[in-house]
Each structure stands twice: as C-alpha cells, then as structure tokens.
Short mmCIF file of C-alpha atoms and ligand atoms in Angstrom, two decimals:
data_model
loop_
_atom_site.label_atom_id
_atom_site.label_comp_id
_atom_site.label_asym_id
_atom_site.label_seq_id
_atom_site.Cartn_x
_atom_site.Cartn_y
_atom_site.Cartn_z
CA MET A 1 24.42 3.14 11.22
CA LYS A 2 23.81 2.46 7.55
CA TYR A 3 23.26 4.29 4.28
CA VAL A 4 20.15 4.05 2.14
CA CYS A 5 19.78 5.13 -1.48
CA SER A 6 16.90 7.58 -1.77
CA SER A 7 16.29 6.49 -5.32
CA CYS A 8 16.13 2.70 -5.18
CA GLY A 9 16.11 1.94 -1.45
CA SER A 10 19.25 -0.23 -1.45
CA GLU A 11 21.16 -0.35 1.81
CA PHE A 12 24.93 -0.06 2.27
CA LEU A 13 27.32 -0.15 5.20
CA LYS A 14 29.70 2.41 3.70
CA TRP A 15 28.96 5.72 2.08
CA SER A 16 29.90 6.32 -1.53
CA GLY A 17 29.13 9.01 -4.08
CA LYS A 18 27.34 6.67 -6.41
CA CYS A 19 24.76 4.01 -5.61
CA SER A 20 26.20 0.77 -6.93
CA SER A 21 22.73 -0.69 -7.25
CA CYS A 22 20.88 1.85 -9.41
CA GLY A 23 23.79 4.01 -10.55
CA GLU A 24 22.41 7.33 -9.28
CA TRP A 25 24.88 9.87 -7.94
CA GLY A 26 24.63 11.55 -4.55
CA THR A 27 21.59 9.63 -3.35
CA LEU A 28 23.04 7.76 -0.34
CA GLU A 29 21.78 9.12 2.94
CA GLU A 30 22.75 8.18 6.46
CA VAL A 31 20.04 6.34 8.35
CA GLU A 32 20.01 5.52 12.01
CA GLU A 33 18.72 2.12 12.92
CA THR A 34 16.16 2.30 15.65
CA LEU A 35 15.61 -0.92 17.50
CA SER A 36 11.98 -0.35 18.21
CA SER A 37 9.61 2.37 17.17
CA SER A 38 9.71 3.83 20.66
CA GLY A 39 13.46 4.29 20.36
CA LYS A 40 14.42 2.16 23.38
CA HIS A 41 14.80 -1.51 24.15
CA GLU A 42 11.56 -2.96 25.36
CA PRO A 43 11.62 -5.67 28.02
CA VAL A 44 11.21 -9.19 26.68
CA LYS A 45 7.76 -10.68 27.07
CA VAL A 46 6.00 -13.67 25.58
CA ALA A 47 4.45 -12.86 22.22
CA ASN A 48 0.69 -12.94 21.83
CA TYR A 49 -0.58 -15.85 19.81
CA GLY A 50 -3.83 -17.46 18.74
CA GLU A 51 -5.21 -20.08 16.38
CA LEU A 52 -5.72 -18.89 12.83
CA ALA A 53 -9.36 -20.03 12.86
CA LYS A 54 -10.12 -17.41 15.49
CA TYR A 55 -9.37 -14.72 12.96
CA ASN A 56 -12.04 -15.81 10.45
CA ILE A 57 -13.69 -12.59 9.35
CA LYS A 58 -16.91 -14.14 8.12
CA SER A 59 -17.76 -15.82 11.39
CA SER A 60 -16.69 -12.99 13.65
CA SER A 61 -19.59 -10.92 14.88
CA LYS A 62 -17.86 -7.58 14.49
CA LYS A 63 -17.98 -6.32 10.98
CA ASP A 64 -14.65 -4.57 11.51
CA GLU A 65 -12.84 -6.24 8.64
CA SER A 66 -15.45 -5.49 6.02
CA HIS A 67 -14.77 -2.98 3.29
CA ILE A 68 -15.60 0.67 3.81
CA SER A 69 -16.65 2.59 0.73
CA THR A 70 -14.81 5.82 -0.08
CA GLY A 71 -18.01 7.17 -1.55
CA TYR A 72 -16.50 7.02 -5.02
CA GLY A 73 -17.09 3.86 -7.01
CA GLU A 74 -14.04 4.51 -9.19
CA LEU A 75 -11.75 4.70 -6.16
CA ASP A 76 -13.41 1.72 -4.48
CA ARG A 77 -12.76 -0.32 -7.62
CA VAL A 78 -9.03 0.44 -7.44
CA LEU A 79 -8.83 -0.23 -3.71
CA GLY A 80 -10.88 -3.42 -4.07
CA LYS A 81 -14.43 -2.59 -2.92
CA GLY A 82 -13.14 0.18 -0.65
CA PHE A 83 -10.63 0.23 2.19
CA VAL A 84 -10.51 -1.91 5.32
CA HIS A 85 -9.84 -1.11 8.96
CA GLY A 86 -6.16 -0.69 9.69
CA GLU A 87 -5.25 -0.42 6.02
CA VAL A 88 -2.47 1.96 5.02
CA VAL A 89 -2.86 3.44 1.55
CA LEU A 90 -0.09 5.39 -0.10
CA LEU A 91 -1.32 7.81 -2.77
CA SER A 92 1.39 9.20 -4.96
CA GLY A 93 1.51 11.38 -8.00
CA GLU A 94 3.13 14.47 -9.46
CA PRO A 95 2.57 17.83 -7.78
CA GLY A 96 -0.73 19.36 -8.81
CA VAL A 97 -2.26 16.19 -10.19
CA GLY A 98 -5.07 16.30 -7.60
CA LYS A 99 -4.04 14.06 -4.69
CA SER A 100 -5.13 16.52 -2.02
CA THR A 101 -8.34 17.21 -3.91
CA LEU A 102 -9.21 13.53 -4.15
CA LEU A 103 -8.49 12.87 -0.48
CA MET A 104 -10.44 15.92 0.61
CA GLN A 105 -13.44 14.72 -1.39
CA VAL A 106 -13.14 11.31 0.24
CA VAL A 107 -12.89 12.93 3.67
CA MET A 108 -15.92 15.13 3.00
CA LYS A 109 -18.01 12.03 2.30
CA PHE A 110 -16.47 10.04 5.16
CA CYS A 111 -17.28 12.80 7.69
CA LYS A 112 -20.92 11.74 7.57
CA LYS A 113 -19.91 8.38 9.03
CA GLY A 114 -16.95 9.11 11.26
CA ARG A 115 -14.31 11.45 12.56
CA VAL A 116 -11.31 12.29 10.44
CA LEU A 117 -7.91 13.70 11.32
CA TYR A 118 -6.29 15.53 8.42
CA VAL A 119 -2.59 16.26 8.92
CA CYS A 120 -1.88 19.18 6.63
CA GLY A 121 1.85 19.58 6.38
CA GLU A 122 1.87 20.85 2.82
CA GLU A 123 -0.70 23.57 3.15
CA SER A 124 -2.02 25.79 5.89
CA PRO A 125 -5.46 24.99 7.36
CA ALA A 126 -6.71 28.20 5.74
CA GLN A 127 -5.67 26.93 2.31
CA LEU A 128 -7.31 23.65 3.14
CA TYR A 129 -10.49 25.47 4.06
CA SER A 130 -10.52 27.38 0.81
CA ARG A 131 -10.35 24.09 -1.10
CA PHE A 132 -13.12 22.71 1.12
CA ASP A 133 -15.19 25.78 0.26
CA ARG A 134 -14.51 25.38 -3.43
CA LEU A 135 -15.49 21.72 -3.42
CA ASN A 136 -18.63 22.59 -1.48
CA ASN A 137 -19.58 25.33 -3.96
CA GLY A 138 -19.50 27.88 -1.13
CA LYS A 139 -22.22 26.14 0.86
CA ASP A 140 -21.59 25.57 4.56
CA SER A 141 -21.52 21.90 5.29
CA LYS A 142 -23.43 20.51 8.24
CA TYR A 143 -21.09 17.59 8.82
CA SER A 144 -17.85 19.54 9.02
CA SER A 145 -17.47 19.15 12.80
CA ASN A 146 -16.14 15.65 12.17
CA PHE A 147 -13.42 17.10 9.97
CA VAL A 148 -10.47 17.73 12.29
CA VAL A 149 -7.29 19.37 11.04
CA THR A 150 -3.83 19.62 12.55
CA GLU A 151 -0.90 21.67 11.39
CA ASP A 152 1.48 19.82 13.69
CA THR A 153 3.99 17.87 11.66
CA VAL A 154 5.83 16.12 14.50
CA VAL A 155 4.78 12.48 14.33
CA GLU A 156 5.06 11.90 18.11
CA ASN A 157 2.70 14.81 18.79
CA ILE A 158 0.20 13.38 16.33
CA LEU A 159 0.48 9.93 17.93
CA ALA A 160 -0.12 11.51 21.35
CA LEU A 161 -3.24 13.15 19.97
CA LEU A 162 -4.42 9.78 18.71
CA GLU A 163 -4.00 8.35 22.21
CA ASN A 164 -6.37 10.95 23.63
CA GLU A 165 -8.94 11.33 20.90
CA LYS A 166 -10.80 8.85 18.76
CA PHE A 167 -10.57 9.09 15.01
CA ASP A 168 -11.92 6.77 12.33
CA LEU A 169 -9.68 7.87 9.48
CA ILE A 170 -6.31 9.60 9.24
CA VAL A 171 -5.01 11.49 6.23
CA VAL A 172 -1.32 12.47 6.15
CA ASP A 173 -0.68 15.07 3.45
CA SER A 174 2.19 14.47 2.86
CA ILE A 175 4.68 11.99 4.34
CA GLN A 176 7.53 14.23 3.14
CA SER A 177 6.29 17.09 5.32
CA VAL A 178 6.17 15.25 8.66
CA SER A 179 9.12 14.32 10.86
CA SER A 180 9.89 12.36 13.97
CA THR A 181 12.00 13.53 16.89
CA MET A 182 13.60 10.09 17.09
CA SER A 183 15.46 10.48 13.84
CA LYS A 184 17.97 12.95 12.58
CA GLY A 185 17.58 14.76 9.30
CA TYR A 186 15.14 17.21 7.80
CA ALA A 187 11.55 16.30 6.95
CA GLY A 188 11.49 14.49 3.62
CA SER A 189 14.88 12.80 4.08
CA VAL A 190 15.07 9.05 3.67
CA SER A 191 15.39 8.32 7.38
CA GLN A 192 12.49 10.60 8.29
CA VAL A 193 10.20 9.19 5.61
CA ARG A 194 11.05 5.63 6.65
CA LEU A 195 10.50 6.23 10.31
CA SER A 196 7.35 8.36 9.96
CA GLY A 197 5.91 5.83 7.53
CA SER A 198 6.47 2.95 9.90
CA LEU A 199 5.11 4.88 12.90
CA PHE A 200 1.88 5.63 11.05
CA THR A 201 1.67 2.03 9.85
CA ARG A 202 2.06 0.75 13.38
CA ILE A 203 -0.69 3.02 14.69
CA ALA A 204 -2.96 1.90 11.84
CA LYS A 205 -2.39 -1.76 12.69
CA THR A 206 -2.65 -1.47 16.47
CA LYS A 207 -5.66 0.81 16.56
CA GLY A 208 -7.32 -0.45 13.39
CA ILE A 209 -7.60 3.04 11.94
CA PRO A 210 -7.26 3.34 8.16
CA VAL A 211 -4.53 5.78 7.11
CA PHE A 212 -4.15 7.52 3.76
CA ILE A 213 -0.63 8.81 3.15
CA VAL A 214 0.23 11.19 0.34
CA GLY A 215 3.66 10.59 -1.16
CA GLN A 216 5.37 13.06 -3.46
CA ILE A 217 7.18 11.57 -6.39
CA ASN A 218 10.53 12.62 -7.76
CA LYS A 219 11.34 13.41 -11.35
CA GLY A 220 11.97 9.78 -12.22
CA GLY A 221 8.41 8.90 -11.26
CA ASP A 222 9.41 7.03 -8.12
CA ILE A 223 8.02 7.83 -4.74
CA ALA A 224 10.52 10.27 -3.29
CA GLY A 225 12.38 8.80 -0.42
CA PRO A 226 12.87 5.14 0.05
CA LYS A 227 11.12 2.35 -1.75
CA VAL A 228 10.76 0.83 1.69
CA LEU A 229 7.62 2.89 2.12
CA GLU A 230 6.05 0.90 -0.70
CA HIS A 231 6.89 -2.31 1.16
CA ILE A 232 5.37 -1.37 4.48
CA VAL A 233 2.03 -0.02 3.26
CA ASP A 234 -0.86 -2.24 2.17
CA CYS A 235 -1.77 -0.45 -0.99
CA VAL A 236 0.13 1.85 -3.33
CA LEU A 237 -2.01 4.05 -5.57
CA TYR A 238 -0.63 6.19 -8.30
CA MET A 239 -2.50 9.15 -9.72
CA GLU A 240 -1.60 10.18 -13.24
CA GLY A 241 -2.74 12.67 -15.82
CA ASP A 242 -1.22 15.77 -17.31
CA GLN A 243 -1.78 19.47 -16.97
CA TYR A 244 -3.28 19.79 -20.43
CA ASN A 245 -5.83 17.09 -19.97
CA GLN A 246 -8.76 17.00 -17.58
CA TYR A 247 -8.69 13.24 -16.96
CA ARG A 248 -7.01 11.73 -13.92
CA ILE A 249 -6.34 8.03 -13.66
CA VAL A 250 -5.86 6.31 -10.32
CA ARG A 251 -3.99 3.06 -10.67
CA SER A 252 -3.03 0.51 -8.05
CA MET A 253 0.57 -0.67 -8.14
CA LYS A 254 0.30 -2.91 -5.12
CA ASN A 255 -2.75 -4.03 -3.21
CA ARG A 256 -2.95 -6.49 -0.35
CA PHE A 257 -6.75 -6.31 -0.26
CA GLY A 258 -7.69 -6.25 -3.94
CA SER A 259 -6.38 -6.80 -7.42
CA THR A 260 -3.80 -4.61 -9.08
CA ASN A 261 -4.08 -3.29 -12.63
CA GLU A 262 -7.49 -1.81 -11.97
CA ILE A 263 -7.91 1.82 -12.93
CA GLY A 264 -10.33 4.45 -11.74
CA VAL A 265 -11.00 7.41 -13.99
CA PHE A 266 -11.87 10.90 -12.81
CA GLU A 267 -12.35 14.20 -14.55
CA MET A 268 -10.97 17.39 -12.97
CA ARG A 269 -13.66 20.06 -13.02
CA SER A 270 -13.70 23.57 -11.62
CA ASN A 271 -15.32 22.25 -8.45
CA GLY A 272 -13.42 19.04 -7.92
CA LEU A 273 -12.96 15.58 -9.32
CA GLU A 274 -15.90 13.87 -10.93
CA GLU A 275 -16.08 10.14 -11.61
CA VAL A 276 -16.16 8.94 -15.18
CA GLY A 277 -18.47 5.96 -15.28
CA ASN A 278 -17.59 4.23 -18.51
CA PRO A 279 -14.14 5.21 -19.71
CA SER A 280 -13.93 2.78 -22.60
CA LEU A 281 -14.21 5.43 -25.31
CA LEU A 282 -12.63 8.30 -23.41
CA PHE A 283 -9.21 8.21 -25.00
CA LEU A 284 -10.32 8.47 -28.60
CA GLU A 285 -10.12 11.95 -29.95
CA SER A 286 -9.56 12.48 -33.61
CA GLU A 287 -12.39 11.88 -36.02
CA SER A 288 -10.25 12.39 -39.08
CA ASP A 289 -9.05 9.41 -41.06
CA SER A 290 -5.52 10.53 -41.81
CA SER A 291 -2.68 8.06 -42.01
CA GLY A 292 -0.63 7.12 -38.97
CA SER A 293 -3.48 6.48 -36.58
CA ALA A 294 -4.80 3.16 -35.27
CA ILE A 295 -7.26 2.19 -32.55
CA GLY A 296 -6.01 -0.30 -29.99
CA ALA A 297 -7.93 -2.16 -27.32
CA ILE A 298 -6.29 -2.76 -23.95
CA MET A 299 -7.34 -4.41 -20.73
CA GLN A 300 -7.08 -2.24 -17.63
CA GLY A 301 -7.87 -4.62 -14.83
CA SER A 302 -11.29 -6.00 -15.58
CA ARG A 303 -12.14 -3.18 -17.93
CA VAL A 304 -11.65 -2.71 -21.68
CA VAL A 305 -10.38 0.68 -22.83
CA PHE A 306 -9.96 1.81 -26.43
CA VAL A 307 -7.06 4.12 -27.20
CA GLU A 308 -5.92 5.91 -30.29
CA VAL A 309 -2.26 5.41 -31.18
CA GLN A 310 -0.66 7.94 -33.50
CA ALA A 311 2.63 7.47 -35.28
CA LEU A 312 4.75 9.69 -37.48
CA VAL A 313 7.64 8.25 -39.41
CA VAL A 314 10.02 10.62 -41.20
CA ALA A 315 13.15 9.99 -43.22
CA ARG A 316 16.29 11.23 -41.45
CA GLU A 317 17.79 14.33 -42.98
CA SER A 318 21.37 13.35 -42.36
CA GLU A 319 23.08 10.18 -41.32
CA VAL A 320 24.89 11.70 -38.36
CA GLY A 321 23.42 12.04 -34.93
CA PRO A 322 21.32 9.55 -33.02
CA MET A 323 18.20 8.08 -34.54
CA ARG A 324 15.09 9.38 -32.85
CA ARG A 325 12.48 7.08 -31.38
CA VAL A 326 10.11 9.16 -29.33
CA ALA A 327 7.45 7.36 -27.33
CA ASN A 328 4.64 9.09 -25.47
CA GLY A 329 2.29 6.83 -23.54
CA ILE A 330 4.24 3.63 -24.14
CA LYS A 331 7.71 2.71 -22.91
CA LYS A 332 10.61 3.71 -25.16
CA PRO A 333 12.33 0.27 -25.03
CA ARG A 334 9.04 -1.26 -26.21
CA LEU A 335 8.94 1.13 -29.17
CA ASP A 336 12.60 0.34 -30.00
CA MET A 337 11.74 -3.35 -29.97
CA LEU A 338 8.64 -2.95 -32.15
CA CYS A 339 10.64 -0.86 -34.67
CA ALA A 340 13.27 -3.59 -34.81
CA VAL A 341 10.67 -6.33 -35.32
CA LEU A 342 8.92 -4.30 -38.03
CA SER A 343 12.25 -3.72 -39.80
CA ARG A 344 13.31 -7.35 -39.76
CA LYS A 345 10.04 -9.27 -39.85
CA GLY A 346 7.33 -6.85 -40.89
CA GLY A 347 8.71 -5.65 -44.19
CA VAL A 348 8.80 -2.03 -43.02
CA PHE A 349 12.41 -0.86 -42.86
CA LEU A 350 12.84 1.83 -40.21
CA GLY A 351 16.64 1.87 -39.87
CA ASP A 352 16.95 5.18 -41.72
CA LYS A 353 13.88 6.84 -40.23
CA ASP A 354 12.84 8.74 -37.11
CA VAL A 355 9.73 7.35 -35.40
CA PHE A 356 7.39 9.26 -33.10
CA VAL A 357 4.54 7.52 -31.31
CA ASN A 358 1.88 9.05 -29.13
CA VAL A 359 -1.03 7.54 -27.22
CA VAL A 360 -3.79 10.15 -27.43
CA GLY A 361 -5.45 11.34 -24.23
CA GLY A 362 -2.53 11.13 -21.81
CA LEU A 363 -2.94 7.48 -20.82
CA ASN A 364 0.25 5.57 -19.99
CA VAL A 365 -0.09 2.06 -21.36
CA ASN A 366 2.00 -0.77 -19.95
CA ASP A 367 -0.16 -3.51 -21.41
CA PRO A 368 1.72 -5.18 -24.30
CA SER A 369 -1.54 -5.88 -26.11
CA ILE A 370 -1.22 -2.37 -27.54
CA ASP A 371 1.76 -3.57 -29.65
CA LEU A 372 -0.31 -4.46 -32.69
CA ALA A 373 -1.97 -1.03 -32.77
CA VAL A 374 1.46 0.66 -32.50
CA CYS A 375 2.79 -1.43 -35.41
CA ALA A 376 -0.33 -0.72 -37.47
CA ALA A 377 -0.01 3.03 -36.86
CA ILE A 378 3.70 3.01 -37.81
CA LYS A 379 3.06 1.05 -40.96
CA SER A 380 0.14 3.29 -41.86
CA SER A 381 2.40 6.34 -41.53
CA VAL A 382 5.19 4.79 -43.63
CA LYS A 383 2.84 3.76 -46.43
CA ASP A 384 0.69 6.89 -46.03
CA VAL A 385 -2.45 4.76 -46.12
CA SER A 386 -5.10 5.46 -43.52
CA ILE A 387 -6.70 2.73 -41.42
CA PRO A 388 -10.52 2.66 -41.29
CA LYS A 389 -11.82 4.02 -38.01
CA ASN A 390 -14.08 1.02 -37.47
CA LYS A 391 -11.14 -1.33 -37.01
CA VAL A 392 -9.57 -2.25 -33.64
CA PHE A 393 -6.22 -3.95 -32.96
CA PHE A 394 -5.43 -6.15 -29.98
CA GLY A 395 -2.32 -8.28 -29.64
CA GLU A 396 1.20 -8.57 -28.31
CA VAL A 397 4.02 -8.71 -30.85
CA GLY A 398 6.90 -11.07 -30.09
CA LEU A 399 10.53 -10.87 -31.19
CA THR A 400 10.03 -13.39 -33.97
CA GLY A 401 7.20 -11.32 -35.40
CA GLU A 402 4.45 -13.56 -34.09
CA ILE A 403 1.27 -12.05 -32.70
CA ARG A 404 0.02 -13.55 -29.51
CA GLY A 405 -3.55 -13.63 -28.38
CA MET A 406 -3.76 -12.14 -24.96
CA TRP A 407 -5.76 -12.86 -21.90
CA GLY A 408 -9.18 -11.17 -21.86
CA VAL A 409 -9.95 -11.57 -25.53
CA GLU A 410 -13.60 -12.52 -24.88
CA SER A 411 -14.25 -9.19 -23.18
CA ILE A 412 -12.44 -7.39 -26.00
CA VAL A 413 -14.72 -9.01 -28.59
CA SER A 414 -17.93 -8.20 -26.76
CA GLU A 415 -16.84 -4.69 -25.80
CA SER A 416 -15.71 -3.90 -29.38
CA LYS A 417 -19.09 -5.01 -30.62
CA ARG A 418 -20.84 -2.87 -28.06
CA ALA A 419 -18.73 0.15 -28.99
CA GLY A 420 -19.80 -0.26 -32.62
CA TYR A 421 -16.57 -1.43 -34.25
CA ASP A 422 -16.89 -3.64 -37.31
CA GLU A 423 -13.55 -5.38 -37.43
CA LEU A 424 -11.20 -6.69 -34.74
CA VAL A 425 -7.66 -7.78 -35.54
CA ILE A 426 -6.23 -10.15 -32.94
CA GLY A 427 -3.43 -12.67 -32.62
CA ARG A 428 -3.58 -16.42 -32.41
CA THR A 429 -6.37 -17.30 -29.96
CA LYS A 430 -8.87 -20.05 -29.53
CA ILE A 431 -11.83 -17.77 -29.93
CA GLY A 432 -14.19 -18.69 -32.76
CA GLU A 433 -16.34 -16.60 -35.06
CA SER A 434 -18.50 -14.01 -33.42
CA ALA A 435 -21.77 -12.62 -34.73
CA GLY A 436 -21.89 -8.89 -35.31
CA ILE A 437 -18.15 -8.29 -35.70
CA LYS A 438 -15.52 -9.54 -38.09
CA VAL A 439 -12.68 -11.15 -36.11
CA LYS A 440 -9.50 -11.38 -38.11
CA LYS A 441 -6.74 -13.56 -36.68
CA MET A 442 -3.27 -12.45 -37.62
CA ILE A 443 -0.43 -14.82 -36.89
CA LYS A 444 2.57 -12.98 -38.29
CA ILE A 445 3.38 -9.26 -38.26
CA SER A 446 4.28 -9.55 -41.96
CA SER A 447 0.61 -9.92 -42.83
CA LEU A 448 -0.29 -6.58 -41.21
P1 TYD B 1 -4.12 19.34 -5.70
O1 TYD B 1 -5.14 18.41 -5.16
O2 TYD B 1 -3.70 20.46 -4.83
O3 TYD B 1 -2.84 18.55 -6.20
P2 TYD B 1 -1.74 17.75 -5.37
O4 TYD B 1 -2.21 17.60 -3.98
O5 TYD B 1 -1.66 16.44 -6.10
O6 TYD B 1 -0.48 18.51 -5.50
O7 TYD B 1 -4.72 19.86 -7.07
C1 TYD B 1 -4.30 21.04 -7.60
C2 TYD B 1 -4.78 21.24 -9.01
O8 TYD B 1 -6.12 20.89 -9.23
C3 TYD B 1 -4.65 22.70 -9.31
O9 TYD B 1 -3.89 22.83 -10.50
C4 TYD B 1 -6.03 23.19 -9.46
C5 TYD B 1 -6.82 21.98 -9.79
N1 TYD B 1 -8.20 22.00 -9.25
C6 TYD B 1 -9.28 22.08 -10.11
O10 TYD B 1 -9.13 22.13 -11.32
N2 TYD B 1 -10.55 22.04 -9.58
C7 TYD B 1 -10.77 21.95 -8.24
O11 TYD B 1 -11.92 21.94 -7.80
C8 TYD B 1 -9.64 21.90 -7.36
C9 TYD B 1 -9.82 21.83 -5.88
C10 TYD B 1 -8.37 21.91 -7.91
MG1 MG B 2 -1.34 18.43 -2.26
#
C-alpha cells in the first residue's frame, strides 16, 4: 500500500494532508500495488531473449515497424512521420479544445485501411455519431463498418474483446472515464488511471496495436491523475488553443519515435479541424503601427513562426499593493526576469511601473528567442515610439544584458527574407551579411 500525489506523481509510504514534494494540499491518494497486471503471481519461467541484430527493422521482411500516416501531415509531423505499431500516444488538452474531434477525423481516415475500436467513455455512441455526421457533412460514409464503438468502460471487458476480435487501432476517450476491476477507487482516480494506462500499454506492446489515449488536464495544465502516465506512454501530445481563437496547436512534449518541439497547426471550422499548411505568418494580426508592438521570430521544431508581441507599460497609481507583471503567452518568471534586466542593464526603469505583455494569436511560447521581441515591445511602450512593421527580432536575453544568438539562425534569416521583412535584429552569431535583408547584430540590451 502506498500513496501517490495526483498532482506531481510523487510516492509516499504514509498519508499526509500536504504533498511534501509539490506542496499541493489534499492530493495524496491511496494506491494498491499490483504485482502483475493480471493481479496474481505468475509462475516463474525463463525470460524470452534474442540477439539485438534480429530486431533490425530495415532488414526484416515485415514492414510492421514502419510509420503509419494519420492522414494529416500536420499531425504526422508532430508524431514523427506518423505513428508506429504498438505505439501508445497520449493526447491531452483542456476540455473542448478538440481532442475528440481530431481523433475522430484520424479514425475516419484510418477506417479505409483498417479496423478501429473507439472506446467512448466520455460521450454516448449517439453523440459520437452526431459528430461523425457533422464531420462527414451529413453524407453516409461507405467505410464506416470498420469503425467499431464500445460504451463499455471496464478495461478487462475491453481487453477480452481484443482477445476475440482483431483491431488495427484503439482509441480510448478518455483514460479518466475507464476503470479496472482490479483496483479500488472511482474512474479517474490516480490508481485507476495508472492501472488502466498500464493495461492499455501492455496490450499495445504485446499485440502491436497502436493506441491513442485521451487525457484530461487539470486546472494547472498537468495531465490529471499521475505523471506516471506520461512515463509509460511513448508519445505525449498536447493540444492547445483558446475558445476565442480558431487555431489549435498540437505539440509533442515527449516522443520516443520522433523529435519533440515540433508543432502541428489546425484551424477549427464548422465541420471539423482543417490543417494549416504554412503557419509562419498566422500569429500576426494588427496592421497598425502603434507603439508597444514588436514582431519576434521563434523556432518551433524545424519551423520558423513569426509572432506579434504586445506590451503595455503604465505608471503605478499608488505605491501600495503588489506590482503587476501580467504575461500572456510567455511565462511570468521570464517576464519578471526581462523587466529586471531592462531596469538594470537596458536603461528602461520599470520598478515603478506595471507591465502587461501579450503574445497575439493565442500561441504559448517557451522558446527564449522571443526575449528580444518582448524587450523591444516593452521599450517601445515606455518611450511611446512605434517599431517599423518590417523589422523582426530574434534573440535570447541573458542576466547580464547580453543577447545570445540562438540555434536555427540560418533558417530565421532565410524565412524572414521570404516573408518580406527588411531588417532582422539578432544577437551575437557567426552568420555573415545576407543579401536581401539587413541583419543587425546586437550584443547588449542597452543598444536596443
Ligand atoms: P471536442 O473534440 O469535443 O473537444 P474535447 O474532446 O477536447 O473536449 O470539441 C468540441 C469543440 O469543438 C466544441 O466547442 C465545438 C467545436 N467544434 C467545431 O467548432 N467544429 C466541429 O466540426 C466540431 C466537431 C466541433
Ligand atoms: Mg472529448
């Protein structure tokens, strides 16, 4: 018997009100340790083994290990050329972001090639059908007989079904709605999510069936239930976007079969998600040249994306109360740091001012190369001088006020040229002059 924190996944032998690892209150849940996934001791037998060379994919005649396309280039890019046999993909995101829609679209394409089992624990099959109908524009589909649905949310029953029938893809929507009879607790509790997750993973590995699992996220943005789910699956995808914006970004946080950092961009339409082929200019909105706005270039995987950063700096009305630093689209600690660097090293004193920063278009940027654009926007707001719209910023700002050239600068230069910008401000890099665009190297934040 042990206790697991539903917020951070830490394990304890004794229960307490507060998790001593992440500091959350009331998150420790009792978890039963099962010795094997079948719940009983299995007799000892000699483990299977074989030489590594036997497992060479390229030489093996079966093309089992090759990548299977999802039918959507944007999703394939995030997964790494598609998914492979036996891969377990966890798709998480806030409620209503479009996880079920995306998976249904994938299933509708996959049905032409193979048989799919869709475990609908969140919705009734009738609701599922109405979405199917909507995505199909009311037309009856000829390949729907491969689309098999079950309402059963008991994992053992689903596994028994998989013993009897052959499926080529399994979708579990969602892991919080299924439960196993071998564990105590309601569906969605830490022990149920852990156990159900590992049972589905085991079936994926032993039978070679790819499994897509939907995971709900809690208010903190973590996958609800234990982090351990992230450890056992092969790929963790995160779908983001907000209600007021039609764009949805699928990002990989972990990927055993491809690179992370790649993004796939979709647009939510009235009849489903549509791929956005070239997202580089998607997140630029305002045409006006008012002060407090700067264009930044960031690398998202192998792709360059231009974003507009807006800043508003206002003098504080009174000296009491906390200073406000509001960051939308970048992390708040990053904004605090950039404000401090600007105050001390950039000649822009912000100690008596409130600062608000927003990345237009709903994109969440973790890439530090946006720093220079954030600083430029803040300074532009303070001085009330607008920045020309044909200028792009790219660079990470360090604590001493230095601007570092970042990896990927060659692509930034060529992509900026292609997008029609005239001037690129970057940090210290080895890159030389480039025809067609003015490349300005900035070494210190004070020269901004
Ligand atoms: P859904 O896939 O149910 O979200 P999740 O599974 O992540 O909770 O998506 C629901 C939202 O998507 C809902 O607000 C309606 C919208 N939507 C469209 O705009 N167009 C569509 O074609 C579909 C199916 C949904
Ligand atoms: Mg859903």
